[in-house]
PDB file of C-alpha atoms in Angstrom:
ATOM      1  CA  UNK A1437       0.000   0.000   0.000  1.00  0.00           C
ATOM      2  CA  UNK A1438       2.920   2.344   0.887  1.00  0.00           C
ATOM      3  CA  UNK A1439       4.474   1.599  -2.244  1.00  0.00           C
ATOM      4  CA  UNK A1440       1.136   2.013  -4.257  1.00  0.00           C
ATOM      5  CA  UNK A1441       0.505   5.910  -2.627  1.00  0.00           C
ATOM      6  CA  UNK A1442       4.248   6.660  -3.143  1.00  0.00           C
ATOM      7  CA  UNK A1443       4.015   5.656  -6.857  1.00  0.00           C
ATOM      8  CA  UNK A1444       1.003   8.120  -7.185  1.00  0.00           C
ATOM      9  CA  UNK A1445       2.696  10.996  -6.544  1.00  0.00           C
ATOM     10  CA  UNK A1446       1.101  14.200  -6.986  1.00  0.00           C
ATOM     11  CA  UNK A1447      -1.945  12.364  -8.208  1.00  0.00           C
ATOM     12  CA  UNK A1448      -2.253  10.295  -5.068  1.00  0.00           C
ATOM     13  CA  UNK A1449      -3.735  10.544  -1.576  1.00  0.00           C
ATOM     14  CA  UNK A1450      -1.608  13.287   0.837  1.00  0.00           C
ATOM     15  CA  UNK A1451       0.712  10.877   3.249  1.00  0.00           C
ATOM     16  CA  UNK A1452       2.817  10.819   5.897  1.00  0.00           C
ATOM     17  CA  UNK A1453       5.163   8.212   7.733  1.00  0.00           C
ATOM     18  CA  UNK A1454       4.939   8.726  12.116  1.00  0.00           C
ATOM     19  CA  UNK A1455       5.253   6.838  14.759  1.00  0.00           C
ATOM     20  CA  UNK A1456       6.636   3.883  12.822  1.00  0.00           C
ATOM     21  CA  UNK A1457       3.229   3.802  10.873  1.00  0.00           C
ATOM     22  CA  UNK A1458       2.066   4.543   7.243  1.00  0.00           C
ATOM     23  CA  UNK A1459      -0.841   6.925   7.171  1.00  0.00           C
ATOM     24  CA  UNK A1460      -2.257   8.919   4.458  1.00  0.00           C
ATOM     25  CA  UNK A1461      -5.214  10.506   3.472  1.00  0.00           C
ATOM     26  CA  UNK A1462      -8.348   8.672   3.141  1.00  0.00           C
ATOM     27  CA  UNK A1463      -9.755   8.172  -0.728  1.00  0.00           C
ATOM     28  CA  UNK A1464     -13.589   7.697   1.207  1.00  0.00           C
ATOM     29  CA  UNK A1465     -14.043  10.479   4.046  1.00  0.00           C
ATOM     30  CA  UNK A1466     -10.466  12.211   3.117  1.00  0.00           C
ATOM     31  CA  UNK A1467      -9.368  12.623   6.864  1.00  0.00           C
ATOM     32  CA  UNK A1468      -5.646  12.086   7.205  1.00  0.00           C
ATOM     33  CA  UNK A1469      -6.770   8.928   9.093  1.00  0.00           C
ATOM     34  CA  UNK A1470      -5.824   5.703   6.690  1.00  0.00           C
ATOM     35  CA  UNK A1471      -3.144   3.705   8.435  1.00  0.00           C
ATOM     36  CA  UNK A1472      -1.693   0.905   6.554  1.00  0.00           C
ATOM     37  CA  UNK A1473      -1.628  -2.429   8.169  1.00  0.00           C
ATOM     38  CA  UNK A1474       2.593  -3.822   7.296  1.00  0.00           C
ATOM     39  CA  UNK A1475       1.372  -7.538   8.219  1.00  0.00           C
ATOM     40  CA  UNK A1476      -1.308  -7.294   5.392  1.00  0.00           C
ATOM     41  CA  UNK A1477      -0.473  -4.323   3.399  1.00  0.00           C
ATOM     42  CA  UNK A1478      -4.395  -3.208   3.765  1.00  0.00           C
ATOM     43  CA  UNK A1479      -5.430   0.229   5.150  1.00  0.00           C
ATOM     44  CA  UNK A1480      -8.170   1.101   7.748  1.00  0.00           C
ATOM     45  CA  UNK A1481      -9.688   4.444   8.464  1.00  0.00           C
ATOM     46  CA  UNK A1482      -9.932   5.206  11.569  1.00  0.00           C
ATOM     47  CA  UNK A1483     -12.754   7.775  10.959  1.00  0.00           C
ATOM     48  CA  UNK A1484     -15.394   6.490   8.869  1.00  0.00           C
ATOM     49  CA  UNK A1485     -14.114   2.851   9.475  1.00  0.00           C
ATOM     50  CA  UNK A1486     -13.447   2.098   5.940  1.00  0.00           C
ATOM     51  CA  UNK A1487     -10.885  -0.466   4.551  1.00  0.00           C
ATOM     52  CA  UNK A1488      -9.298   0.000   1.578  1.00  0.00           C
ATOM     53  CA  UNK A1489      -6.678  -2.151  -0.840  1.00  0.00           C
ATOM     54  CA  UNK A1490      -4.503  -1.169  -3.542  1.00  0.00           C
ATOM     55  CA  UNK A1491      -6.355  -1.787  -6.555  1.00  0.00           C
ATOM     56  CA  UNK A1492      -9.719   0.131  -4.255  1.00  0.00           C
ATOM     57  CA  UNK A1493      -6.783   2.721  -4.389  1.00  0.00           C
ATOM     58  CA  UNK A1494      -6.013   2.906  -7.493  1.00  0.00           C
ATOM     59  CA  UNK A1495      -9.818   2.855  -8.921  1.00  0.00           C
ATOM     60  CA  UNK A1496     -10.823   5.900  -6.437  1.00  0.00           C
ATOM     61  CA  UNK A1497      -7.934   7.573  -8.054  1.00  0.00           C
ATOM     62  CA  UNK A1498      -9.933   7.380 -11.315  1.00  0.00           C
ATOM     63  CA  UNK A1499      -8.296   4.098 -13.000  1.00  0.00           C
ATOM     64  CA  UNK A1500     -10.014   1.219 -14.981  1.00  0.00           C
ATOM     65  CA  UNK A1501      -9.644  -1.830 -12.871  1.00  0.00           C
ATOM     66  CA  UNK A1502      -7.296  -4.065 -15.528  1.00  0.00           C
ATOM     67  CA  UNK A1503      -5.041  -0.679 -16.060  1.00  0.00           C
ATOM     68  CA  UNK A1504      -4.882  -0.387 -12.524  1.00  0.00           C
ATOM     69  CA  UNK A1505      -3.913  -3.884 -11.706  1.00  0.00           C
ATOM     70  CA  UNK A1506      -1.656  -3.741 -14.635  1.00  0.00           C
ATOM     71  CA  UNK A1507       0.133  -0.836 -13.324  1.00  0.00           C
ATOM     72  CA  UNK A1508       0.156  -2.716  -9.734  1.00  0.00           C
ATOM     73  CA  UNK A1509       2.160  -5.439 -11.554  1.00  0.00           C
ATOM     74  CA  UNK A1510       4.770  -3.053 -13.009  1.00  0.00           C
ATOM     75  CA  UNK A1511       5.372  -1.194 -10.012  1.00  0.00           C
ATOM     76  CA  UNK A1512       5.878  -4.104  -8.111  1.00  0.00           C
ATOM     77  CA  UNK A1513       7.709  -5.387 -10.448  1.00  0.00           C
ATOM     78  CA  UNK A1514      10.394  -2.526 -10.044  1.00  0.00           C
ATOM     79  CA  UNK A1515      10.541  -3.059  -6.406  1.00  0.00           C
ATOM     80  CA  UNK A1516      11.525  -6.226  -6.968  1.00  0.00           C
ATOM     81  CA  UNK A1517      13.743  -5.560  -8.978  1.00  0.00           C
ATOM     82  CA  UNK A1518      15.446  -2.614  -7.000  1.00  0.00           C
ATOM     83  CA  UNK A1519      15.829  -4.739  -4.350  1.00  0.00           C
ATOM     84  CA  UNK A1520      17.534  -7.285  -6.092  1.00  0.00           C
ATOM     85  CA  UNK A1521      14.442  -9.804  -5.200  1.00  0.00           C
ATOM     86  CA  UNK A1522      14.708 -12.967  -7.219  1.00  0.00           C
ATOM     87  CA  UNK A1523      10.875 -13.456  -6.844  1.00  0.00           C
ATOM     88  CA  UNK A1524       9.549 -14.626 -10.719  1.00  0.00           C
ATOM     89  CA  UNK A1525       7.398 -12.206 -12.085  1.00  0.00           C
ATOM     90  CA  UNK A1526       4.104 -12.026 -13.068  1.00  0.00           C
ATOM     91  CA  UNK A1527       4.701 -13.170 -16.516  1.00  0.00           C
ATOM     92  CA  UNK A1528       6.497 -16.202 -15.883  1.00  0.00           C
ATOM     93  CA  UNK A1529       5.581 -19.339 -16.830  1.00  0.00           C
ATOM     94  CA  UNK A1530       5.190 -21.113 -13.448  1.00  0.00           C
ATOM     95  CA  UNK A1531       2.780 -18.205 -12.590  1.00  0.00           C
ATOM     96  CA  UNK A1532       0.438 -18.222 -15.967  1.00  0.00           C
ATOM     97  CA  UNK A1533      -2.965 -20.070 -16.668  1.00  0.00           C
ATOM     98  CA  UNK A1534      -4.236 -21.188 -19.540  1.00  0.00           C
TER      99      UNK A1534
END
């Protein structure tokens, strides 16, 4: 989720890192009240109780939901790869269906 509101930008919801959690600015009631949950990488709201996931994310930012996951794969994708992570991506074989 961190990575998803960081990739945003500009376009994305205001955020902030404190107290050792992720918190940004909520896409529902847009209090700066979102935290992100590192164990799941899901966000609650902690004033109108919502829960929100990347690709919620990315479609209240205005995207098309295959764009959107699309552009979830990439940027994950990069991560991996700037971290050196030797996880197979998403178009490998072992991870495609016929």
């Amino acid at each position: 989720m961190k990575l998803t509101v960081t990739r945003l930008g500009q376009h994305g919801p205001i955020s902030k890192q404190s107290d050792g959690y992720f918190r940004f600015q909520c896409p529902h009631c847009k209090e700066l009240r979102a935290t992100v949950n590192p164990k799941n990488n899901l966000a609650h709201c902690f004033c109108c109780q919502k829960n929100t996931n990347n690709i919620d994310l990315m479609l209240l930012q205005g995207h098309d939901f295959v764009p959107a996951v699309t552009i979830l794969r990439r940027w994950l994708e990069d991560y991996r790869d700037d971290l050196g992570d030797p996880t197979p991506s998403a178009n490998s074989d072992s991870l495609q269906t016929s």
